[in-house]
């Protein structure tokens, strides 16, 4: 989606990834397939481009450093290093005074037992690195869950978090350009299923106070990091209306995909503008909007009925071009716009249910 925006504005895109025929590669001018640890390939790549950015935060720091020897990298490698590891990210947030879920660093089973008794049941054990879409997480509801949760880590560094009985989850997608101008898309409301984002809609149903506080926190995080590009801050909103930062995404985020169809400037175009040294575009929302994810699961009964999902003209279909529709894998999304966010959610969910070829 970033590459589509870049091509629209006449930029040529060279993508680097360990895979071939990737969603980005299908749209880019040039696709380099190499391991992120192949520093010769990274350096050759960096010498062929004018600026480097990411759509995935788990690029090893060593690869980013190698690219930065030749060319500007946005967001900076240091920011990527902080945000690609839950422990570093949470430590950064809490030491700068941002509200986060209570957490403890875990290195061994004894430490886990101690941390569980401190944080209480239920709690969630998460690997510090390489987690996404709920991968690398296990919920600990009682003593019997401790050993299997620890065994599931395979000795990876991890974080134990108190489970937050949240009222809802929200996010702020925002961007800052190289001159320090900041824009945001307001508050987006998110619903997860099996720890995977399912539905997002904007505007979120939150009070003015929560809206202002969420945006203030996002702005302060961008400021503290000296961030250039699009950033997403994911929050839990507790039942007593407190905002806790759950995690940061140093890139366009799934909850901001609705900006592609619903806003004057999408989160991907903001990323492009920011990293290329252009001014940011308007974040105005044309109409309230909703996005529902399409996971590989929808292929279970055969090829989804795309045409039927589009019988409502307010529905837009996005398919990413990932080659294999695995269960739980994000393959695309549907966006709907309407007079209200609630109506947009209804339209998008109905469109998704019409995809089932057996229905
Ligand atoms: N401490 C927690 N309390 C309550 N729910 C949680 C907690 N941690 C994760 N979750 C649920 O799992 C989802 C995914 O977790 P998250 O930490 O955002 O990891 P990722 O998105 O990288 O997989 C969250 O959006 C939330 O729905
Ligand atoms: Mg998340």
mmCIF file of C-alpha atoms and ligand atoms in Angstrom:
data_model
loop_
_atom_site.group_PDB
_atom_site.id
_atom_site.type_symbol
_atom_site.label_atom_id
_atom_site.label_comp_id
_atom_site.label_asym_id
_atom_site.label_seq_id
_atom_site.Cartn_x
_atom_site.Cartn_y
_atom_site.Cartn_z
ATOM 1 C CA UNK A 1 0.000 0.000 0.000
ATOM 2 C CA UNK A 2 2.987 2.266 0.646
ATOM 3 C CA UNK A 3 4.388 1.359 -2.759
ATOM 4 C CA UNK A 4 1.074 2.040 -4.485
ATOM 5 C CA UNK A 5 1.093 5.555 -2.994
ATOM 6 C CA UNK A 6 4.732 6.050 -3.999
ATOM 7 C CA UNK A 7 4.114 4.943 -7.583
ATOM 8 C CA UNK A 8 1.088 7.253 -7.792
ATOM 9 C CA UNK A 9 3.382 10.190 -7.056
ATOM 10 C CA UNK A 10 5.966 9.099 -9.615
ATOM 11 C CA UNK A 11 8.521 7.614 -7.231
ATOM 12 C CA UNK A 12 10.277 4.431 -8.207
ATOM 13 C CA UNK A 13 10.492 1.825 -5.478
ATOM 14 C CA UNK A 14 13.173 -0.732 -4.760
ATOM 15 C CA UNK A 15 12.180 -3.273 -2.093
ATOM 16 C CA UNK A 16 14.478 -5.506 -0.046
ATOM 17 C CA UNK A 17 13.152 -8.607 1.687
ATOM 18 C CA UNK A 18 14.092 -12.234 2.368
ATOM 19 C CA UNK A 19 11.163 -13.375 0.198
ATOM 20 C CA UNK A 20 10.352 -13.020 -3.461
ATOM 21 C CA UNK A 21 7.116 -12.085 -5.202
ATOM 22 C CA UNK A 22 6.105 -10.197 -2.054
ATOM 23 C CA UNK A 23 3.087 -7.864 -1.954
ATOM 24 C CA UNK A 24 5.510 -4.924 -2.176
ATOM 25 C CA UNK A 25 7.627 -6.613 -4.840
ATOM 26 C CA UNK A 26 4.570 -7.072 -7.041
ATOM 27 C CA UNK A 27 4.121 -3.296 -7.192
ATOM 28 C CA UNK A 28 7.718 -2.084 -6.861
ATOM 29 C CA UNK A 29 10.106 -1.370 -9.732
ATOM 30 C CA UNK A 30 12.827 -3.598 -8.340
ATOM 31 C CA UNK A 31 12.679 -6.420 -5.794
ATOM 32 C CA UNK A 32 15.862 -7.609 -4.113
ATOM 33 C CA UNK A 33 15.569 -10.943 -2.372
ATOM 34 C CA UNK A 34 18.291 -11.351 0.249
ATOM 35 C CA UNK A 35 18.657 -12.115 3.915
ATOM 36 C CA UNK A 36 18.657 -9.085 6.236
ATOM 37 C CA UNK A 37 21.996 -10.355 7.582
ATOM 38 C CA UNK A 38 23.563 -10.313 4.093
ATOM 39 C CA UNK A 39 25.245 -6.954 4.679
ATOM 40 C CA UNK A 40 26.872 -6.876 1.265
ATOM 41 C CA UNK A 41 23.397 -7.099 -0.288
ATOM 42 C CA UNK A 42 22.095 -4.452 2.147
ATOM 43 C CA UNK A 43 24.955 -2.084 1.242
ATOM 44 C CA UNK A 44 24.483 -2.639 -2.490
ATOM 45 C CA UNK A 45 20.771 -1.938 -2.055
ATOM 46 C CA UNK A 46 21.397 1.205 0.019
ATOM 47 C CA UNK A 47 23.669 2.613 -2.700
ATOM 48 C CA UNK A 48 20.908 2.258 -5.286
ATOM 49 C CA UNK A 49 18.235 4.331 -3.511
ATOM 50 C CA UNK A 50 17.711 7.890 -2.222
ATOM 51 C CA UNK A 51 16.047 7.066 1.099
ATOM 52 C CA UNK A 52 15.189 3.935 3.086
ATOM 53 C CA UNK A 53 12.054 3.174 5.108
ATOM 54 C CA UNK A 54 10.288 0.094 6.526
ATOM 55 C CA UNK A 55 6.903 -1.526 6.604
ATOM 56 C CA UNK A 56 8.045 -4.183 9.074
ATOM 57 C CA UNK A 57 9.844 -3.481 12.354
ATOM 58 C CA UNK A 58 11.763 -6.706 12.743
ATOM 59 C CA UNK A 59 14.603 -5.731 10.450
ATOM 60 C CA UNK A 60 17.819 -6.439 12.401
ATOM 61 C CA UNK A 61 19.600 -3.350 13.741
ATOM 62 C CA UNK A 62 22.800 -4.437 12.003
ATOM 63 C CA UNK A 63 21.103 -4.236 8.584
ATOM 64 C CA UNK A 64 19.746 -0.773 9.348
ATOM 65 C CA UNK A 65 23.198 0.421 10.429
ATOM 66 C CA UNK A 66 24.709 -0.913 7.210
ATOM 67 C CA UNK A 67 22.114 0.957 5.117
ATOM 68 C CA UNK A 68 22.573 4.135 7.174
ATOM 69 C CA UNK A 69 26.280 4.222 6.216
ATOM 70 C CA UNK A 70 25.136 5.347 2.770
ATOM 71 C CA UNK A 71 21.716 6.879 2.993
ATOM 72 C CA UNK A 72 19.061 8.421 5.245
ATOM 73 C CA UNK A 73 16.854 5.916 7.031
ATOM 74 C CA UNK A 74 13.435 6.938 8.446
ATOM 75 C CA UNK A 75 12.405 6.245 11.110
ATOM 76 C CA UNK A 76 15.953 6.125 12.517
ATOM 77 C CA UNK A 77 17.532 2.730 13.259
ATOM 78 C CA UNK A 78 17.657 3.572 16.942
ATOM 79 C CA UNK A 79 13.851 3.967 17.016
ATOM 80 C CA UNK A 80 13.392 0.670 15.219
ATOM 81 C CA UNK A 81 15.715 -0.976 17.738
ATOM 82 C CA UNK A 82 13.635 0.348 20.652
ATOM 83 C CA UNK A 83 10.246 -0.538 19.210
ATOM 84 C CA UNK A 84 11.084 -4.002 17.872
ATOM 85 C CA UNK A 85 11.519 -5.338 21.392
ATOM 86 C CA UNK A 86 8.663 -5.154 23.926
ATOM 87 C CA UNK A 87 11.009 -4.820 26.853
ATOM 88 C CA UNK A 88 12.992 -1.932 25.379
ATOM 89 C CA UNK A 89 9.767 -0.293 24.195
ATOM 90 C CA UNK A 90 8.003 -0.558 27.569
ATOM 91 C CA UNK A 91 11.123 0.588 29.391
ATOM 92 C CA UNK A 92 11.375 3.593 27.066
ATOM 93 C CA UNK A 93 7.694 4.437 27.618
ATOM 94 C CA UNK A 94 7.613 4.021 31.372
ATOM 95 C CA UNK A 95 10.924 5.799 31.964
ATOM 96 C CA UNK A 96 9.577 8.781 29.997
ATOM 97 C CA UNK A 97 6.442 8.889 32.123
ATOM 98 C CA UNK A 98 3.973 7.383 29.624
ATOM 99 C CA UNK A 99 1.250 5.183 31.148
ATOM 100 C CA UNK A 100 1.824 1.493 30.363
ATOM 101 C CA UNK A 101 0.450 -1.861 31.496
ATOM 102 C CA UNK A 102 2.318 -3.074 34.608
ATOM 103 C CA UNK A 103 5.113 -5.409 33.395
ATOM 104 C CA UNK A 104 8.146 -7.403 34.500
ATOM 105 C CA UNK A 105 11.167 -8.696 32.607
ATOM 106 C CA UNK A 106 11.380 -12.497 32.640
ATOM 107 C CA UNK A 107 14.590 -14.481 32.229
ATOM 108 C CA UNK A 108 13.891 -17.766 34.039
ATOM 109 C CA UNK A 109 11.121 -19.892 35.524
ATOM 110 C CA UNK A 110 11.766 -18.748 39.097
ATOM 111 C CA UNK A 111 11.596 -15.149 37.960
ATOM 112 C CA UNK A 112 8.319 -15.888 36.192
ATOM 113 C CA UNK A 113 6.795 -17.371 39.360
ATOM 114 C CA UNK A 114 7.836 -14.304 41.331
ATOM 115 C CA UNK A 115 6.486 -11.923 38.683
ATOM 116 C CA UNK A 116 3.165 -13.782 38.516
ATOM 117 C CA UNK A 117 2.686 -13.461 42.264
ATOM 118 C CA UNK A 118 3.486 -9.763 42.001
ATOM 119 C CA UNK A 119 1.221 -8.957 39.024
ATOM 120 C CA UNK A 120 -1.517 -11.467 39.899
ATOM 121 C CA UNK A 121 -3.837 -13.571 37.722
ATOM 122 C CA UNK A 122 -4.638 -13.296 34.918
ATOM 123 C CA UNK A 123 -1.496 -12.096 33.189
ATOM 124 C CA UNK A 124 0.054 -12.438 29.734
ATOM 125 C CA UNK A 125 3.529 -13.734 28.928
ATOM 126 C CA UNK A 126 4.949 -12.335 25.681
ATOM 127 C CA UNK A 127 8.248 -12.865 23.899
ATOM 128 C CA UNK A 128 10.205 -9.601 23.843
ATOM 129 C CA UNK A 129 11.000 -9.808 20.132
ATOM 130 C CA UNK A 130 9.357 -10.942 16.904
ATOM 131 C CA UNK A 131 5.759 -11.024 18.126
ATOM 132 C CA UNK A 132 2.840 -9.943 15.946
ATOM 133 C CA UNK A 133 -0.846 -10.787 15.652
ATOM 134 C CA UNK A 134 -0.785 -12.454 19.062
ATOM 135 C CA UNK A 135 2.111 -14.766 18.161
ATOM 136 C CA UNK A 136 4.492 -15.508 21.034
ATOM 137 C CA UNK A 137 1.834 -14.724 23.684
ATOM 138 C CA UNK A 138 0.208 -16.911 26.301
ATOM 139 C CA UNK A 139 -2.318 -16.016 28.940
ATOM 140 C CA UNK A 140 -1.669 -17.274 32.473
ATOM 141 C CA UNK A 141 -4.940 -17.702 34.348
ATOM 142 C CA UNK A 142 -3.800 -19.998 37.167
ATOM 143 C CA UNK A 143 -0.748 -21.789 38.533
ATOM 144 C CA UNK A 144 -1.091 -24.683 36.074
ATOM 145 C CA UNK A 145 -0.520 -22.310 33.148
ATOM 146 C CA UNK A 146 2.910 -21.154 34.357
ATOM 147 C CA UNK A 147 5.084 -24.114 33.301
ATOM 148 C CA UNK A 148 3.580 -24.562 29.814
ATOM 149 C CA UNK A 149 3.743 -20.799 29.200
ATOM 150 C CA UNK A 150 7.407 -20.733 30.140
ATOM 151 C CA UNK A 151 8.174 -23.844 28.051
ATOM 152 C CA UNK A 152 6.489 -22.169 25.057
ATOM 153 C CA UNK A 153 9.096 -19.411 25.149
ATOM 154 C CA UNK A 154 11.983 -21.682 24.195
ATOM 155 C CA UNK A 155 14.196 -19.558 26.449
ATOM 156 C CA UNK A 156 13.487 -16.374 24.505
ATOM 157 C CA UNK A 157 13.684 -13.133 26.501
ATOM 158 C CA UNK A 158 10.184 -12.172 27.551
ATOM 159 C CA UNK A 159 7.853 -9.795 29.342
ATOM 160 C CA UNK A 160 5.050 -10.590 31.767
ATOM 161 C CA UNK A 161 2.162 -8.130 31.668
ATOM 162 C CA UNK A 162 -0.830 -7.762 33.915
ATOM 163 C CA UNK A 163 -3.975 -8.609 31.940
ATOM 164 C CA UNK A 164 -5.943 -5.398 31.451
ATOM 165 C CA UNK A 165 -9.747 -5.862 31.674
ATOM 166 C CA UNK A 166 -10.177 -3.050 29.179
ATOM 167 C CA UNK A 167 -13.383 -1.295 28.166
ATOM 168 C CA UNK A 168 -12.103 -1.003 24.615
ATOM 169 C CA UNK A 169 -8.952 -0.757 22.538
ATOM 170 C CA UNK A 170 -8.126 2.355 20.537
ATOM 171 C CA UNK A 171 -5.211 3.649 18.510
ATOM 172 C CA UNK A 172 -3.840 6.935 17.282
ATOM 173 C CA UNK A 173 -2.172 6.866 13.884
ATOM 174 C CA UNK A 174 -0.056 9.961 13.407
ATOM 175 C CA UNK A 175 2.851 11.282 11.396
ATOM 176 C CA UNK A 176 5.631 13.813 11.695
ATOM 177 C CA UNK A 177 7.590 15.315 8.826
ATOM 178 C CA UNK A 178 11.246 16.316 8.753
ATOM 179 C CA UNK A 179 10.400 19.925 9.660
ATOM 180 C CA UNK A 180 8.634 18.731 12.843
ATOM 181 C CA UNK A 181 5.029 19.198 11.673
ATOM 182 C CA UNK A 182 2.672 16.717 13.327
ATOM 183 C CA UNK A 183 -0.668 15.350 12.081
ATOM 184 C CA UNK A 184 -2.996 12.656 13.450
ATOM 185 C CA UNK A 185 -6.106 10.766 12.353
ATOM 186 C CA UNK A 186 -7.905 11.169 15.654
ATOM 187 C CA UNK A 187 -8.860 8.094 17.657
ATOM 188 C CA UNK A 188 -9.601 4.807 15.910
ATOM 189 C CA UNK A 189 -11.447 2.041 17.778
ATOM 190 C CA UNK A 190 -10.227 -1.540 17.421
ATOM 191 C CA UNK A 191 -11.735 -4.943 18.096
ATOM 192 C CA UNK A 192 -9.508 -8.012 18.210
ATOM 193 C CA UNK A 193 -10.469 -11.646 17.762
ATOM 194 C CA UNK A 194 -7.990 -14.314 18.965
ATOM 195 C CA UNK A 195 -5.478 -11.490 19.622
ATOM 196 C CA UNK A 196 -5.660 -10.496 15.921
ATOM 197 C CA UNK A 197 -7.161 -7.186 14.822
ATOM 198 C CA UNK A 198 -10.612 -7.875 13.378
ATOM 199 C CA UNK A 199 -12.460 -4.570 13.038
ATOM 200 C CA UNK A 200 -11.349 -0.924 13.181
ATOM 201 C CA UNK A 201 -13.552 2.110 12.860
ATOM 202 C CA UNK A 202 -13.283 5.877 12.991
ATOM 203 C CA UNK A 203 -14.218 8.065 14.663
ATOM 204 C CA UNK A 204 -13.992 6.030 17.867
ATOM 205 C CA UNK A 205 -16.805 6.278 20.412
ATOM 206 C CA UNK A 206 -14.771 8.001 23.139
ATOM 207 C CA UNK A 207 -15.233 11.126 25.232
ATOM 208 C CA UNK A 208 -13.591 14.411 24.287
ATOM 209 C CA UNK A 209 -11.271 14.055 27.253
ATOM 210 C CA UNK A 210 -10.084 10.593 26.173
ATOM 211 C CA UNK A 211 -9.665 11.829 22.598
ATOM 212 C CA UNK A 212 -7.527 14.761 23.689
ATOM 213 C CA UNK A 213 -5.448 12.664 26.057
ATOM 214 C CA UNK A 214 -4.792 9.924 23.460
ATOM 215 C CA UNK A 215 -3.658 12.484 20.902
ATOM 216 C CA UNK A 216 -1.497 14.282 23.485
ATOM 217 C CA UNK A 217 0.237 11.029 24.419
ATOM 218 C CA UNK A 218 0.857 10.157 20.749
ATOM 219 C CA UNK A 219 2.253 13.602 20.074
ATOM 220 C CA UNK A 220 4.527 13.425 23.116
ATOM 221 C CA UNK A 221 5.838 10.003 22.058
ATOM 222 C CA UNK A 222 6.615 11.275 18.549
ATOM 223 C CA UNK A 223 8.328 14.276 20.112
ATOM 224 C CA UNK A 224 10.376 12.228 22.567
ATOM 225 C CA UNK A 225 11.517 9.836 19.839
ATOM 226 C CA UNK A 226 12.273 12.616 17.320
ATOM 227 C CA UNK A 227 10.217 10.552 14.921
ATOM 228 C CA UNK A 228 9.949 10.996 11.138
ATOM 229 C CA UNK A 229 7.232 8.978 9.363
ATOM 230 C CA UNK A 230 3.932 7.350 10.301
ATOM 231 C CA UNK A 231 3.585 5.931 13.827
ATOM 232 C CA UNK A 232 0.743 4.085 15.515
ATOM 233 C CA UNK A 233 0.168 4.082 19.268
ATOM 234 C CA UNK A 234 -2.088 1.240 20.485
ATOM 235 C CA UNK A 235 -3.946 1.845 23.740
ATOM 236 C CA UNK A 236 -6.120 0.010 26.224
ATOM 237 C CA UNK A 237 -8.935 2.193 27.580
ATOM 238 C CA UNK A 238 -9.752 0.884 31.043
ATOM 239 C CA UNK A 239 -13.232 0.718 32.537
ATOM 240 C CA UNK A 240 -12.356 3.760 34.679
ATOM 241 C CA UNK A 241 -11.428 5.712 31.497
ATOM 242 C CA UNK A 242 -7.654 5.566 31.846
ATOM 243 C CA UNK A 243 -5.477 5.165 28.776
ATOM 244 C CA UNK A 244 -2.565 2.727 28.897
ATOM 245 C CA UNK A 245 -0.156 2.426 25.980
ATOM 246 C CA UNK A 246 -0.134 -1.209 24.834
ATOM 247 C CA UNK A 247 2.455 -0.960 22.069
ATOM 248 C CA UNK A 248 3.930 1.216 19.334
ATOM 249 C CA UNK A 249 4.166 0.396 15.638
ATOM 250 C CA UNK A 250 6.931 2.422 13.908
ATOM 251 C CA UNK A 251 5.174 2.268 10.525
ATOM 252 C CA UNK A 252 1.727 2.452 8.927
ATOM 253 C CA UNK A 253 -0.535 0.181 10.988
ATOM 254 C CA UNK A 254 -3.435 -2.159 10.297
ATOM 255 C CA UNK A 255 -5.799 0.062 12.307
ATOM 256 C CA UNK A 256 -4.954 2.907 9.905
ATOM 257 C CA UNK A 257 -5.723 0.962 6.733
ATOM 258 C CA UNK A 258 -9.130 2.647 6.599
ATOM 259 C CA UNK A 259 -7.358 5.944 5.869
ATOM 260 C CA UNK A 260 -6.578 4.550 2.397
ATOM 261 C CA UNK A 261 -10.230 4.937 1.343
ATOM 262 C CA UNK A 262 -11.616 7.290 3.958
ATOM 263 C CA UNK A 263 -9.113 10.160 4.150
ATOM 264 C CA UNK A 264 -7.728 12.798 1.839
ATOM 265 C CA UNK A 265 -4.200 11.536 2.564
ATOM 266 C CA UNK A 266 -3.652 7.919 3.632
ATOM 267 C CA UNK A 267 -1.259 6.835 6.392
ATOM 268 C CA UNK A 268 0.930 5.348 3.622
ATOM 269 C CA UNK A 269 1.133 8.612 1.703
ATOM 270 C CA UNK A 270 2.044 10.421 4.960
ATOM 271 C CA UNK A 271 4.875 7.930 5.455
ATOM 272 C CA UNK A 272 6.034 8.592 1.907
ATOM 273 C CA UNK A 273 5.821 12.371 2.277
ATOM 274 C CA UNK A 274 7.627 12.325 5.628
ATOM 275 C CA UNK A 275 10.526 10.138 4.542
ATOM 276 C CA UNK A 276 10.928 11.956 1.206
ATOM 277 C CA UNK A 277 11.096 15.390 2.852
ATOM 278 C CA UNK A 278 7.717 16.623 1.570
ATOM 279 C CA UNK A 279 5.064 18.470 3.613
ATOM 280 C CA UNK A 280 2.331 16.229 5.088
ATOM 281 C CA UNK A 281 -1.160 16.058 3.535
ATOM 282 C CA UNK A 282 -4.606 16.661 4.996
ATOM 283 C CA UNK A 283 -5.862 13.965 7.393
ATOM 284 C CA UNK A 284 -9.531 14.898 6.879
ATOM 285 C CA UNK A 285 -11.941 11.970 6.886
ATOM 286 C CA UNK A 286 -14.399 12.029 3.939
ATOM 287 C CA UNK A 287 -16.967 10.035 5.939
ATOM 288 C CA UNK A 288 -17.007 7.761 9.014
ATOM 289 C CA UNK A 289 -15.371 4.478 8.059
ATOM 290 C CA UNK A 290 -14.787 0.900 9.115
ATOM 291 C CA UNK A 291 -12.278 -1.741 8.116
ATOM 292 C CA UNK A 292 -12.591 -5.500 8.575
ATOM 293 C CA UNK A 293 -9.647 -7.809 8.080
ATOM 294 C CA UNK A 294 -9.721 -10.765 5.697
ATOM 295 C CA UNK A 295 -7.734 -13.666 7.124
ATOM 296 C CA UNK A 296 -6.659 -16.801 5.264
ATOM 297 C CA UNK A 297 -9.531 -18.576 7.042
ATOM 298 C CA UNK A 298 -12.050 -17.196 4.537
ATOM 299 C CA UNK A 299 -10.634 -19.524 1.845
ATOM 300 C CA UNK A 300 -11.730 -22.516 3.943
ATOM 301 C CA UNK A 301 -14.808 -23.196 1.790
ATOM 302 C CA UNK A 302 -13.126 -22.366 -1.516
ATOM 303 C CA UNK A 303 -12.451 -19.110 -3.354
ATOM 304 C CA UNK A 304 -14.334 -16.299 -1.594
ATOM 305 C CA UNK A 305 -17.183 -14.700 -3.518
ATOM 306 C CA UNK A 306 -15.536 -11.328 -4.189
ATOM 307 C CA UNK A 307 -18.255 -10.035 -6.493
ATOM 308 C CA UNK A 308 -20.977 -10.572 -3.901
ATOM 309 C CA UNK A 309 -19.012 -8.734 -1.206
ATOM 310 C CA UNK A 310 -19.029 -5.680 -3.467
ATOM 311 C CA UNK A 311 -22.782 -5.491 -4.093
ATOM 312 C CA UNK A 312 -22.843 -2.517 -1.709
ATOM 313 C CA UNK A 313 -21.140 0.325 -3.624
ATOM 314 C CA UNK A 314 -19.741 1.780 -0.371
ATOM 315 C CA UNK A 315 -17.514 -1.247 0.116
ATOM 316 C CA UNK A 316 -13.912 -1.294 -1.093
ATOM 317 C CA UNK A 317 -11.840 -4.452 -1.427
ATOM 318 C CA UNK A 318 -8.083 -4.744 -0.817
ATOM 319 C CA UNK A 319 -6.144 -7.933 -1.477
ATOM 320 C CA UNK A 320 -2.443 -7.856 -0.693
ATOM 321 C CA UNK A 321 -1.134 -10.492 -3.090
ATOM 322 C CA UNK A 322 0.257 -12.841 -0.431
ATOM 323 C CA UNK A 323 0.709 -16.180 -2.111
ATOM 324 C CA UNK A 324 -0.664 -18.613 0.468
ATOM 325 C CA UNK A 325 -3.923 -18.059 2.417
ATOM 326 C CA UNK A 326 -2.931 -19.597 5.761
ATOM 327 C CA UNK A 327 -5.270 -19.628 8.747
ATOM 328 C CA UNK A 328 -4.880 -16.458 10.832
ATOM 329 C CA UNK A 329 -2.804 -14.743 8.112
ATOM 330 C CA UNK A 330 -3.891 -11.258 7.048
ATOM 331 C CA UNK A 331 -4.606 -11.501 3.314
ATOM 332 C CA UNK A 332 -6.541 -8.291 2.725
ATOM 333 C CA UNK A 333 -9.304 -6.089 4.093
ATOM 334 C CA UNK A 334 -12.643 -4.482 3.286
ATOM 335 C CA UNK A 335 -13.418 -0.844 4.004
ATOM 336 C CA UNK A 336 -16.873 0.707 4.166
ATOM 337 C CA UNK A 337 -17.838 4.355 4.566
ATOM 338 C CA UNK A 338 -21.233 5.557 5.803
ATOM 339 C CA UNK A 339 -23.065 8.324 7.671
ATOM 340 C CA UNK A 340 -21.884 6.910 11.009
ATOM 341 C CA UNK A 341 -19.061 4.643 12.123
ATOM 342 C CA UNK A 342 -21.575 2.145 13.514
ATOM 343 C CA UNK A 343 -23.304 1.936 10.116
ATOM 344 C CA UNK A 344 -19.920 1.547 8.379
ATOM 345 C CA UNK A 345 -19.078 -1.392 10.677
ATOM 346 C CA UNK A 346 -22.408 -3.036 9.874
ATOM 347 C CA UNK A 347 -21.885 -2.645 6.117
ATOM 348 C CA UNK A 348 -18.310 -3.967 6.265
ATOM 349 C CA UNK A 349 -19.252 -6.989 8.383
ATOM 350 C CA UNK A 350 -22.149 -7.861 6.086
ATOM 351 C CA UNK A 351 -19.879 -7.569 3.053
ATOM 352 C CA UNK A 352 -17.428 -9.944 4.703
ATOM 353 C CA UNK A 353 -20.104 -12.505 5.459
ATOM 354 C CA UNK A 354 -21.205 -12.429 1.801
ATOM 355 C CA UNK A 355 -17.694 -13.591 0.855
ATOM 356 C CA UNK A 356 -18.435 -17.117 2.054
ATOM 357 C CA UNK A 357 -19.100 -19.077 -1.146
ATOM 358 C CA UNK A 358 -21.402 -21.460 0.741
ATOM 359 C CA UNK A 359 -23.585 -18.783 2.311
HETATM 360 N N1 LIG B 1 -1.931 -7.224 28.889
HETATM 361 C C1 LIG B 1 -3.022 -7.428 28.127
HETATM 362 N N2 LIG B 1 -4.260 -7.304 28.643
HETATM 363 C C2 LIG B 1 -5.371 -7.521 27.885
HETATM 364 N N3 LIG B 1 -5.340 -7.854 26.587
HETATM 365 C C3 LIG B 1 -4.131 -7.998 25.993
HETATM 366 C C4 LIG B 1 -2.900 -7.786 26.738
HETATM 367 N N4 LIG B 1 -1.871 -7.977 25.889
HETATM 368 C C5 LIG B 1 -2.420 -8.290 24.688
HETATM 369 N N5 LIG B 1 -3.754 -8.312 24.738
HETATM 370 C C6 LIG B 1 -4.670 -8.571 23.591
HETATM 371 O O1 LIG B 1 -3.941 -9.156 22.518
HETATM 372 C C7 LIG B 1 -3.847 -8.217 21.410
HETATM 373 C C8 LIG B 1 -2.475 -8.335 20.732
HETATM 374 O O2 LIG B 1 -1.447 -8.033 21.675
HETATM 375 P P1 LIG B 1 -0.275 -7.009 21.373
HETATM 376 O O3 LIG B 1 0.496 -6.827 22.623
HETATM 377 O O4 LIG B 1 -0.829 -5.781 20.741
HETATM 378 O O5 LIG B 1 0.651 -7.829 20.381
HETATM 379 P P2 LIG B 1 0.767 -7.923 18.811
HETATM 380 O O6 LIG B 1 -0.249 -6.977 18.217
HETATM 381 O O7 LIG B 1 2.171 -7.506 18.563
HETATM 382 O O8 LIG B 1 0.524 -9.345 18.539
HETATM 383 C C9 LIG B 1 -4.109 -6.859 22.029
HETATM 384 O O9 LIG B 1 -4.520 -5.930 21.081
HETATM 385 C C10 LIG B 1 -5.179 -7.237 23.054
HETATM 386 O O10 LIG B 1 -6.429 -7.448 22.433
HETATM 387 MG MG1 LIG B 2 -0.773 -5.067 18.777
#
